[in-house]
mmCIF file of C-alpha atoms in Angstrom:
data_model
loop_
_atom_site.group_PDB
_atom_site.id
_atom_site.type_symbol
_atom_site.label_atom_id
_atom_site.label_comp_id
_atom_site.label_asym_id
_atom_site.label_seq_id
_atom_site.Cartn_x
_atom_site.Cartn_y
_atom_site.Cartn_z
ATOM 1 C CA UNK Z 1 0.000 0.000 0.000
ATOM 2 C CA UNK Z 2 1.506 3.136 -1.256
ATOM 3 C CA UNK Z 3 4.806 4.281 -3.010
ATOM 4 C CA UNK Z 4 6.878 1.639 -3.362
ATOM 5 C CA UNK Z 5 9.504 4.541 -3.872
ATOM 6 C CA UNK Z 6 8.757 5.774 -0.297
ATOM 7 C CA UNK Z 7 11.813 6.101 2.098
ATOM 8 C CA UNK Z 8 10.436 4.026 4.862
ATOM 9 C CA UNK Z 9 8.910 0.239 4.121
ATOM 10 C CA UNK Z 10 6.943 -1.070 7.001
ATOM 11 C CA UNK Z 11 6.165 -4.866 7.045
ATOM 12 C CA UNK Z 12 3.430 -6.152 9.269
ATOM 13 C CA UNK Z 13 2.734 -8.986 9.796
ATOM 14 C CA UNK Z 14 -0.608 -9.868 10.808
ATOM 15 C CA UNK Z 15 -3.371 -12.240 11.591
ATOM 16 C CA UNK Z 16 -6.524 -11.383 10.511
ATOM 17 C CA UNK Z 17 -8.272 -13.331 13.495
ATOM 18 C CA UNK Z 18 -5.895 -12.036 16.167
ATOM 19 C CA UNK Z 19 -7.806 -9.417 18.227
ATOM 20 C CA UNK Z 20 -4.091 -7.697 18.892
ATOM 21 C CA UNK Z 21 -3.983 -7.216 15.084
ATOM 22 C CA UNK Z 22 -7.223 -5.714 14.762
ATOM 23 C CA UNK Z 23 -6.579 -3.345 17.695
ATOM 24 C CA UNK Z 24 -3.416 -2.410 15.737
ATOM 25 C CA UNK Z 25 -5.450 -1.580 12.772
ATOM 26 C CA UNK Z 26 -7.937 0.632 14.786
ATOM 27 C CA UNK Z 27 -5.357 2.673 16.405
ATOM 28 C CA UNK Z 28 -2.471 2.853 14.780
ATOM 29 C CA UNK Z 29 -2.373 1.556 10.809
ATOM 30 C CA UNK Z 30 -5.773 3.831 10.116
ATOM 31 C CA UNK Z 31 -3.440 6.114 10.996
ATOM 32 C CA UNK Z 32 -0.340 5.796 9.815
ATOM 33 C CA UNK Z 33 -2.201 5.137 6.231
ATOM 34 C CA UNK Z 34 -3.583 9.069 6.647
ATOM 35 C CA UNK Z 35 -0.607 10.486 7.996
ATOM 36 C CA UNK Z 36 2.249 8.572 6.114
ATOM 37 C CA UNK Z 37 1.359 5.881 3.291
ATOM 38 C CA UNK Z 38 -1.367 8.509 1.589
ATOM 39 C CA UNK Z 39 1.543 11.447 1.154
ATOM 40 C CA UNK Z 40 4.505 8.420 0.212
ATOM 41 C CA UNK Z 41 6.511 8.798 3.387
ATOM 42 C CA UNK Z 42 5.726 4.608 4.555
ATOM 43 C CA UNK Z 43 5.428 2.245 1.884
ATOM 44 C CA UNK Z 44 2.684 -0.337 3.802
ATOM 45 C CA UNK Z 45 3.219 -4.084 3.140
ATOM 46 C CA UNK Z 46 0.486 -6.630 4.816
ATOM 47 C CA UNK Z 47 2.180 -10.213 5.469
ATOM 48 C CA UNK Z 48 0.015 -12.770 6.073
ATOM 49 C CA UNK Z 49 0.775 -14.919 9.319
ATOM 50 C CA UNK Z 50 -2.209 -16.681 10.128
ATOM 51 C CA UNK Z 51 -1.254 -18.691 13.503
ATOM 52 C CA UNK Z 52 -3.252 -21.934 13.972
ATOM 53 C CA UNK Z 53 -5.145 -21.274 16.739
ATOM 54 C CA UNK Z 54 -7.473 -19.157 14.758
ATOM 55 C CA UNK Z 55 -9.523 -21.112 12.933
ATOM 56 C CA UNK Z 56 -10.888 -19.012 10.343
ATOM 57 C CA UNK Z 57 -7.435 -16.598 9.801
ATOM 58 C CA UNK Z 58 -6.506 -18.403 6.732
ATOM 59 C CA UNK Z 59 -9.980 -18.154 5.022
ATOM 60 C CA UNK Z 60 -9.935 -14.042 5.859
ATOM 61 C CA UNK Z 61 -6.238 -13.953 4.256
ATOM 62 C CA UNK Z 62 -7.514 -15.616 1.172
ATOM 63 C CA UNK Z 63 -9.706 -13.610 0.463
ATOM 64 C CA UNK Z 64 -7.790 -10.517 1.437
ATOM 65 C CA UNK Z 65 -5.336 -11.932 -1.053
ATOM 66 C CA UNK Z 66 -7.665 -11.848 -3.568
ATOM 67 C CA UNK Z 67 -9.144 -8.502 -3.119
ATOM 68 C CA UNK Z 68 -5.290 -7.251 -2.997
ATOM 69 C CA UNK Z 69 -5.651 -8.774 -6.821
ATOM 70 C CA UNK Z 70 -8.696 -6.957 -7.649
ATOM 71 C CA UNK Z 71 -7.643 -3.324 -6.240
ATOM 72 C CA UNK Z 72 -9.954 -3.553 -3.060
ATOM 73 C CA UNK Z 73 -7.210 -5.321 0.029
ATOM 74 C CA UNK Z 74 -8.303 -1.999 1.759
ATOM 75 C CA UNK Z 75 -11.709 -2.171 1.906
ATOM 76 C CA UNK Z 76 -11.146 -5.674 2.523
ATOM 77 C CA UNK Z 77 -9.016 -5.190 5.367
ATOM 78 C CA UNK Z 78 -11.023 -3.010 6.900
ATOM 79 C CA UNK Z 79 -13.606 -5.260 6.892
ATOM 80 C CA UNK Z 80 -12.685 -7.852 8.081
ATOM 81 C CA UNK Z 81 -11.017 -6.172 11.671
ATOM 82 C CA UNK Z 82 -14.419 -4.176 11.203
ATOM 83 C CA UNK Z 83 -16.133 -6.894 11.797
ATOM 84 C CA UNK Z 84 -14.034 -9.671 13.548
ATOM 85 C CA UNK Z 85 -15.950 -10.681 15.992
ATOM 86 C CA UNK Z 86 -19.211 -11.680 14.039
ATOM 87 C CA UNK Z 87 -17.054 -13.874 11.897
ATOM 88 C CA UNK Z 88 -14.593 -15.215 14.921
ATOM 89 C CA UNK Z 89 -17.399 -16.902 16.293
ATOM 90 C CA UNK Z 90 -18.541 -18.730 13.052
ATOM 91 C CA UNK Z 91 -16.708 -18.900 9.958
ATOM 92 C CA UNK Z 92 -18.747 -16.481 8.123
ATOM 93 C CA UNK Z 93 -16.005 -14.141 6.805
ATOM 94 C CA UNK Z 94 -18.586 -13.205 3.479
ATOM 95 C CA UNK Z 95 -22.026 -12.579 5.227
ATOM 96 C CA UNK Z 96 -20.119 -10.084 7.668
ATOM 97 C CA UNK Z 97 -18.184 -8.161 5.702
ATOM 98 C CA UNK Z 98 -21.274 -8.447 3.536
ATOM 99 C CA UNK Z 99 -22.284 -4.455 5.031
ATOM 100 C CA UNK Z 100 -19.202 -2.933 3.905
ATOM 101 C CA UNK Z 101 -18.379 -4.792 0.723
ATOM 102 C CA UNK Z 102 -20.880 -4.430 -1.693
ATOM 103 C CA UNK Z 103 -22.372 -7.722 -3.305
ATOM 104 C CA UNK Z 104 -21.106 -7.382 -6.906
ATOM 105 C CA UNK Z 105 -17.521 -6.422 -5.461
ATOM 106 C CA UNK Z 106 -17.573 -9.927 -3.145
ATOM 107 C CA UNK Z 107 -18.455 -11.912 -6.447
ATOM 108 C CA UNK Z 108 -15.610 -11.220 -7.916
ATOM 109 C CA UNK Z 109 -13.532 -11.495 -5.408
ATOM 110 C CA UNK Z 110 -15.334 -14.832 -4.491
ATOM 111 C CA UNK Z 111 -14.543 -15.677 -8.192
ATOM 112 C CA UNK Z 112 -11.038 -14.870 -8.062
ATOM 113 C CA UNK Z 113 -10.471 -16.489 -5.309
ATOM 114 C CA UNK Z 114 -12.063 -19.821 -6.676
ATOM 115 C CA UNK Z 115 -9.989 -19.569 -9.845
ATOM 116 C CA UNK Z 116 -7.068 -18.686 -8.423
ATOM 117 C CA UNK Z 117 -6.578 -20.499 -4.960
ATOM 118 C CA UNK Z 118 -3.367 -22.587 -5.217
ATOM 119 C CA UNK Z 119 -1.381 -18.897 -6.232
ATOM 120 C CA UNK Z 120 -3.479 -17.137 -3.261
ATOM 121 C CA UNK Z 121 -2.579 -20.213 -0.550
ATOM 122 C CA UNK Z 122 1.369 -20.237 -2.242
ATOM 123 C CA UNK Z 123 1.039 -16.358 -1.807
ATOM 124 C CA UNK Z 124 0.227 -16.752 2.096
ATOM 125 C CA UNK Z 125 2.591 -19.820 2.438
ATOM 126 C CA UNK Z 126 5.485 -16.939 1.568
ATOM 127 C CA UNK Z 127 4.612 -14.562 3.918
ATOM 128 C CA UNK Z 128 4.754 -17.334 6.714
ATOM 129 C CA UNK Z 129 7.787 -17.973 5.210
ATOM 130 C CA UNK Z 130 9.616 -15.173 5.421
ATOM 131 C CA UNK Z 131 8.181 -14.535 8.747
ATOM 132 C CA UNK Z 132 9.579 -17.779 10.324
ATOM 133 C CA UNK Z 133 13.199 -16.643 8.822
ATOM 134 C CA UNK Z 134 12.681 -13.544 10.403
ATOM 135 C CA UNK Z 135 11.605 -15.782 13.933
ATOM 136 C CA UNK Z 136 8.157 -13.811 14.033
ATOM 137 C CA UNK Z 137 6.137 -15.416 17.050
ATOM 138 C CA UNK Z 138 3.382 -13.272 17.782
ATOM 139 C CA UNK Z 139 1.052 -10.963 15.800
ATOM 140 C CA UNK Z 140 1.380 -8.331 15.036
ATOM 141 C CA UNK Z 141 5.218 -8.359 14.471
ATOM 142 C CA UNK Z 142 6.321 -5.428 12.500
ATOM 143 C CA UNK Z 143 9.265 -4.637 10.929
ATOM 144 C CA UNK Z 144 10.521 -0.890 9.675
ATOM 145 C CA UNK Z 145 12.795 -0.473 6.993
ATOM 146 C CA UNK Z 146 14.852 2.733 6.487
ATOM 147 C CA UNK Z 147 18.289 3.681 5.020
ATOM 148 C CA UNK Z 148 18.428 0.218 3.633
ATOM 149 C CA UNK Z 149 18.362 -1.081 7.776
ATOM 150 C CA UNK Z 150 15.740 -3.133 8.653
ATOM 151 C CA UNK Z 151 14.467 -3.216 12.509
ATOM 152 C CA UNK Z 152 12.304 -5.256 14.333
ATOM 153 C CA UNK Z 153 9.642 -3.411 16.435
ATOM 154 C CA UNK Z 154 9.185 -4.737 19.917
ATOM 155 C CA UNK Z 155 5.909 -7.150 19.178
ATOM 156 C CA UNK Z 156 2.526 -6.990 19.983
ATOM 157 C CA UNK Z 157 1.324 -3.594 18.689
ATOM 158 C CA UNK Z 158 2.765 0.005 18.789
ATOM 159 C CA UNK Z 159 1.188 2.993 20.295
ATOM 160 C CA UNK Z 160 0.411 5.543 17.009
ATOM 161 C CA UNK Z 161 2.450 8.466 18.976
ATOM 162 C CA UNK Z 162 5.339 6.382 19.667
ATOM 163 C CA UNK Z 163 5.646 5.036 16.467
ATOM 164 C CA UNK Z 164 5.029 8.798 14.681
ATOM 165 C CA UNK Z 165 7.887 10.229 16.947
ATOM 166 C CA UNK Z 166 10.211 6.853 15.552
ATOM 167 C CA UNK Z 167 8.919 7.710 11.512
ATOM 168 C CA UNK Z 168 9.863 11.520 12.047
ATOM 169 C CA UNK Z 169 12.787 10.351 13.656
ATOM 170 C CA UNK Z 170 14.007 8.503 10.257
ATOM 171 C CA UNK Z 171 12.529 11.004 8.108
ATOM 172 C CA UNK Z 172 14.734 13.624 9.641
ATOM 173 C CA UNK Z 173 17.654 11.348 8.834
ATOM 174 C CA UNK V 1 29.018 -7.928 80.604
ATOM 175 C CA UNK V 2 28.253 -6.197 77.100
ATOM 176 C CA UNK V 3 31.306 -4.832 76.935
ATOM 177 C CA UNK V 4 32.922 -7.586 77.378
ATOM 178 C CA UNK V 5 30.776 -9.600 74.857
ATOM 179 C CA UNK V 6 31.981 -7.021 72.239
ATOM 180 C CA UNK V 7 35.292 -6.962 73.023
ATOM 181 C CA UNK V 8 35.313 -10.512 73.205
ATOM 182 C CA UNK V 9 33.951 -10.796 69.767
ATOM 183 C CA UNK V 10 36.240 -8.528 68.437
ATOM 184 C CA UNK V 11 39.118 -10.327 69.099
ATOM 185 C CA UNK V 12 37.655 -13.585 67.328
ATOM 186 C CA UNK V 13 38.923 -14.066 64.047
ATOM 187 C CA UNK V 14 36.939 -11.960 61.342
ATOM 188 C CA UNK V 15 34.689 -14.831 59.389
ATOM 189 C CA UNK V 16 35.241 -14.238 55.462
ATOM 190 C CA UNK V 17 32.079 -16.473 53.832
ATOM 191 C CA UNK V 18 29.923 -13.903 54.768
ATOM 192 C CA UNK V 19 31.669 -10.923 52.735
ATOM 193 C CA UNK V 20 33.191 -13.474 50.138
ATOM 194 C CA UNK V 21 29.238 -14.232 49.278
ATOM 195 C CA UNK V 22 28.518 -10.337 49.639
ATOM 196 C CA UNK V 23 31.123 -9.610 46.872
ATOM 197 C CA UNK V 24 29.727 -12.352 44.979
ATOM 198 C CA UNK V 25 26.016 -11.421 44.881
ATOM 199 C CA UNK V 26 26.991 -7.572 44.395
ATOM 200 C CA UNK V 27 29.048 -8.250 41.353
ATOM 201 C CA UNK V 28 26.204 -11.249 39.808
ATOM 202 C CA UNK V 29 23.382 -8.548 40.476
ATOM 203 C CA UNK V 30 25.607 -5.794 39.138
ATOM 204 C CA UNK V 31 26.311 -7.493 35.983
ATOM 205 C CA UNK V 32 22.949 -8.483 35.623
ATOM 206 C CA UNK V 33 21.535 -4.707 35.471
ATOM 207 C CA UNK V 34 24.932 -3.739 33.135
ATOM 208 C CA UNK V 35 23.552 -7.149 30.537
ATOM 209 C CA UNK V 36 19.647 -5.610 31.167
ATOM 210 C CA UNK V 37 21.047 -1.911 29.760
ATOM 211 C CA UNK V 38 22.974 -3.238 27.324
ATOM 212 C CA UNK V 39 20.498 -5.131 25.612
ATOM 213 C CA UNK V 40 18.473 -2.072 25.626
ATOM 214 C CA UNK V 41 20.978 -0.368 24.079
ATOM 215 C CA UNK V 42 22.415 -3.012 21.473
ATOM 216 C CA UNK V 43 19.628 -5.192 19.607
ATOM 217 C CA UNK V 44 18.488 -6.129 16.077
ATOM 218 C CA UNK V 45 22.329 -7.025 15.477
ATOM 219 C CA UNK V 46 23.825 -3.004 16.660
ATOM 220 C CA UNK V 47 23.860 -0.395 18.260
ATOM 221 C CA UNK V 48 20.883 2.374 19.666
ATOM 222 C CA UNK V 49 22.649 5.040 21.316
ATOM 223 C CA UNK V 50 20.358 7.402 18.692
ATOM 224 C CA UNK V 51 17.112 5.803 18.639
ATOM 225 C CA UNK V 52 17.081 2.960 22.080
ATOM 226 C CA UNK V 53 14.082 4.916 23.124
ATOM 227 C CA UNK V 54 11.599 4.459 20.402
ATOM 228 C CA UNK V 55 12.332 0.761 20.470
ATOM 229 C CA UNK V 56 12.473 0.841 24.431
ATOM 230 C CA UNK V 57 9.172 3.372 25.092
ATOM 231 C CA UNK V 58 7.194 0.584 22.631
ATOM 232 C CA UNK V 59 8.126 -2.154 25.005
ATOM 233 C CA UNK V 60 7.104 -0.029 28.177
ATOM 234 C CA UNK V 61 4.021 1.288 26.611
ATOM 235 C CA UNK V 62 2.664 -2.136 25.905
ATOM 236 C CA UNK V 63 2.325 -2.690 29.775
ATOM 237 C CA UNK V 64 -0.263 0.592 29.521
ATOM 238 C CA UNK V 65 0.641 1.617 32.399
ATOM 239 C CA UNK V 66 2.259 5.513 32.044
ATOM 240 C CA UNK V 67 1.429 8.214 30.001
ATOM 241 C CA UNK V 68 3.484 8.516 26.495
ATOM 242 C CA UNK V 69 5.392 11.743 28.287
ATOM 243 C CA UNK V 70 6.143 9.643 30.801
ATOM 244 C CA UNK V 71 7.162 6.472 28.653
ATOM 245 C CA UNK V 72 9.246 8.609 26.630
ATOM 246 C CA UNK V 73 10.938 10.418 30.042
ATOM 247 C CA UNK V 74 11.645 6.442 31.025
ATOM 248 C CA UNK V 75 12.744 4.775 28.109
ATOM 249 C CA UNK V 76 15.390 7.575 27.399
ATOM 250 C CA UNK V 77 16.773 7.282 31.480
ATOM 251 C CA UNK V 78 16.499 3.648 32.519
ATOM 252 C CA UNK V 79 19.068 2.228 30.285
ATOM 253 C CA UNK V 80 20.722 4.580 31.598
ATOM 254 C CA UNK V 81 20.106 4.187 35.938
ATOM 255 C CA UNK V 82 20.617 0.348 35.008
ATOM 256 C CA UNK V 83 24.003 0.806 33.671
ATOM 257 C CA UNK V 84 25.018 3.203 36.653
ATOM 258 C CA UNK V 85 23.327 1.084 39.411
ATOM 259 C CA UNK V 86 25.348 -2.156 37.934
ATOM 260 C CA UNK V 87 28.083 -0.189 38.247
ATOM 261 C CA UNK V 88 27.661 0.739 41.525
ATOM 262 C CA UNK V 89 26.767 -2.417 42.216
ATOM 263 C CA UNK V 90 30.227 -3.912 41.034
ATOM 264 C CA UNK V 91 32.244 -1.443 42.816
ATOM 265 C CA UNK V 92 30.683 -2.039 45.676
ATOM 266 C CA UNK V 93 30.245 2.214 46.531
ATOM 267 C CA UNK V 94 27.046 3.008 48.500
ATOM 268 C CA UNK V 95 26.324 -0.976 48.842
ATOM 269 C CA UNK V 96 23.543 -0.386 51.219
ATOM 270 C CA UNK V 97 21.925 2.729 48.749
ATOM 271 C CA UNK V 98 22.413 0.619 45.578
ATOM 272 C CA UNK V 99 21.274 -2.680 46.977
ATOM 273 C CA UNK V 100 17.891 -0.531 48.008
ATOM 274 C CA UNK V 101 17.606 1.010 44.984
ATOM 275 C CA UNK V 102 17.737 -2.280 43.163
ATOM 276 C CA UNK V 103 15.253 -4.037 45.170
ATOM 277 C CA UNK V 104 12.802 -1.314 44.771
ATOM 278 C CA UNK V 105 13.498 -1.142 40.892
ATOM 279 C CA UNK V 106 13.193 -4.874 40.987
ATOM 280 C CA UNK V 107 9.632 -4.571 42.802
ATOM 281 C CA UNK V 108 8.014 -2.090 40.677
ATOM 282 C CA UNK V 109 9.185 -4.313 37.455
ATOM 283 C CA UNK V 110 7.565 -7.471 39.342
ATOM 284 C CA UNK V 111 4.832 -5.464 39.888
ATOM 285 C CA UNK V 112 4.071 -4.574 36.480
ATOM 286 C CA UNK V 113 4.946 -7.603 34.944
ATOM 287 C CA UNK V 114 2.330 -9.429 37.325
ATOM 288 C CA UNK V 115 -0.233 -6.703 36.298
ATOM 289 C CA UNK V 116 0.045 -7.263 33.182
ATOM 290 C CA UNK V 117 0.399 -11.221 33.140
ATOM 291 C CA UNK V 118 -2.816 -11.351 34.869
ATOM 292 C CA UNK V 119 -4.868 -8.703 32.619
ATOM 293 C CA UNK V 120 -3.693 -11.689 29.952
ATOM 294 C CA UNK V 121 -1.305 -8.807 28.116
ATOM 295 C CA UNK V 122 0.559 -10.591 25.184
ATOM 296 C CA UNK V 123 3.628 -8.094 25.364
ATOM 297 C CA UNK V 124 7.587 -7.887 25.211
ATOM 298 C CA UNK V 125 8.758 -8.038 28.959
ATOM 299 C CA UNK V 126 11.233 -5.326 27.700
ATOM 300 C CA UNK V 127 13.710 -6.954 30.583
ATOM 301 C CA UNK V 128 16.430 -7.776 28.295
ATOM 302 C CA UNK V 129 16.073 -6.357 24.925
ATOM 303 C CA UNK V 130 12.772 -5.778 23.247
ATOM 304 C CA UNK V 131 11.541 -8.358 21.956
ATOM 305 C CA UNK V 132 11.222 -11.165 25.076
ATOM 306 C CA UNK V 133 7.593 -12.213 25.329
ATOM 307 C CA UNK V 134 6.310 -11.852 28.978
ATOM 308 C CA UNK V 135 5.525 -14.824 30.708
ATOM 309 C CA UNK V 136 5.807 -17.097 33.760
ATOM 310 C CA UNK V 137 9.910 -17.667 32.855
ATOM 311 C CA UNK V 138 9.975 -13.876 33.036
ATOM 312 C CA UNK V 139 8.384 -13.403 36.273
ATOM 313 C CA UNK V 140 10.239 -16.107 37.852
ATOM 314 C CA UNK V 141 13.475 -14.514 36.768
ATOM 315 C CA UNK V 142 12.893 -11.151 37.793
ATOM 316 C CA UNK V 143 11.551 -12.715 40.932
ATOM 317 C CA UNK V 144 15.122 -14.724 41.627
ATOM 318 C CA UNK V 145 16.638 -11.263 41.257
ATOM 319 C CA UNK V 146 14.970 -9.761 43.288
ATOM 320 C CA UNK V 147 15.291 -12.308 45.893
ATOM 321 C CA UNK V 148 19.637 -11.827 45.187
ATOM 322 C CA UNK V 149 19.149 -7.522 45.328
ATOM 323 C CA UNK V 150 17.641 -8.241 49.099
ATOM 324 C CA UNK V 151 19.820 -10.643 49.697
ATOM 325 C CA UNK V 152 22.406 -8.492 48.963
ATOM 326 C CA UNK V 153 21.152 -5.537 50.984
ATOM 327 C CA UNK V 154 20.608 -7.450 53.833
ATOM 328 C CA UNK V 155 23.774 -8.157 53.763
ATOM 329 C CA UNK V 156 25.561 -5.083 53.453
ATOM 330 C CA UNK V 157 23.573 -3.813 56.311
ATOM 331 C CA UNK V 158 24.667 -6.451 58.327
ATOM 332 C CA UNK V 159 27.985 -6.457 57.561
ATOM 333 C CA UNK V 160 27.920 -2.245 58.173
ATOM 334 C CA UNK V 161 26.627 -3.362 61.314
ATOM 335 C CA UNK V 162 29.252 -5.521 62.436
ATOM 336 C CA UNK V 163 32.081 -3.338 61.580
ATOM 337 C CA UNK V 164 30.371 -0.445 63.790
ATOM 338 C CA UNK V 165 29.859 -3.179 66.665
ATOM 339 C CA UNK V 166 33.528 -4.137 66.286
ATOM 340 C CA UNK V 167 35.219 -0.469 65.979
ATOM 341 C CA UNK V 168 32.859 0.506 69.001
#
């Protein structure tokens, strides 16, 4: 998400499931989308590390992988830590997010998804991948890459503040 | 009779264990706060002297605990007290002053770190380095420290004692 040309890369790596993750999304990466990946200060990467205790993570990345395809992983994303706890409790990731993504958009997606599901689970079997290498344990884990240095943010969230003062911080570098 | 108690125990042969294990503890606990700042201060594979306290405040901010003045204020000075107290600590000055100061440090850390175990926080302990998940091995850790800094001051209380006793 954003300008791949930006001087700061963030990697997050996230569980769509994890209620960590979706507090992370609330009140800092709504954020730090408006403040920093909108004006190409942070380019934004989402890696997928569904952890198997959640049930239904792996079904919400596939079909965030697929709306990344289409154009729409932010609506998508949204939606689903929008509306995590309706579809924690029962699997149904499509009639949840079913109020913020509109029918014909969820077709498609649903239809990309179908004809495209070995690339979409290799896609998600990277990210795990490079997240093991990197020994990520918990979600979210993120990772901030500046001056060609890439550090690991102490896990489990970041405060928005805390992590503006750090961006600024590089930014001024 | 009490003089002669004192005077008596004077002239016995000064026991060395006690001080031997004094020295020991002092210098373990010493180098065990100068480890705990340098981790704080070297991570990710260099060093922080620039930027410690962004990494640092994000560890102490997941316990939510302070205000983000005050986890800024902290995470820029407690690498710092650690590093002076362990030295203290190893050179033995102000045993009685450092050996408090430890404990209490030690207590409040407990403190949070049970707080926040309990409320079922998934967060870096921020102990040693940034990127420890909390957890019982924590807590008994910190706890075995803790149990060494009053061990420690106990014991350079007593041993303060003693030498007033025997120059009395």
């Amino acid at each position: 998400m954003g300008s791949k040309s930006a001087p700061i890369t963030i990697e997050v790596f996230e569980d769509f499931q994890c209620p960590a993750c979706r507090n992370f999304f609330e009140t800092t990466v709504k954020q730090l989308i408006d403040d920093y990946v909108v004006p190409g200060k942070v380019y934004l990467i989402h890696r997928d590390f569904p952890l198997e205790m959640h049930p239904y993570s792996r079904q919400a990345a596939r079909l965030a992988n697929a709306a990344a395809e289409l154009g729409q992983f932010g609506t998508v994303e949204r939606a689903l830590f929008d509306t995590q706890d309706q579809w924690s409790a029962n699997g149904k990731i499509e009639e949840a997010i079913a109020s913020t993504v509109p029918a014909a958009q969820m077709k498609k997606i649903r239809d990309y998804q179908a004809a495209h599901l070995d690339e979409i689970n290799a896609a998600i079997e990277r990210d795990r991948t490079i997240g093991v290498k990197r020994n990520v344990s918990q979600t979210p884990s993120i990772y901030v890459t500046s001056h060609g240095k890439t550090e690991a943010l102490p896990g489990g969230g970041v405060d928005y503040k805390l992590l503006r003062n750090y961006l600024d911080y590089l930014l001024r570098q | 009779m009490a003089t002669s108690a004192v005077v008596s125990e004077s002239q016995a042969p000064p026991r060395t264990w006690p001080r031997v294990l004094l020295v020991l503890g002092r210098v373990i606990l010493g180098a065990i706060f100068i480890i705990a700042a340098y981790t704080k201060l070297h991570f990710n594979g260099g060093w922080h002297l620039g930027d410690y306290h962004f990494f640092f405040g994000m560890a102490i901010n997941s316990y939510n605990l302070l205000p983000v003045w005050a986890v800024e204020l902290l995470a820029r000075v407690l690498p710092w007290f650690e590093l002076a107290l362990g030295v203290f600590l190893i050179i033995g000055v102000g045993l009685r002053w450092s050996g408090i100061i430890a404990s209490a440090l030690l207590l409040v850390f407990i403190a949070a770190m049970t707080r926040a175990y309990i409320m079922g926080l998934e967060i870096m302990c921020g102990c040693f380095g940034n990127n420890e998940k909390l957890g019982p091995w924590t807590l008994i850790r910190d706890s075995s420290m803790l149990v060494l800094a009053l061990a420690v001051t106990i014991g350079a209380f007593l041993i303060k004692k003693h030498r007033v006793v025997v120059s009395s």
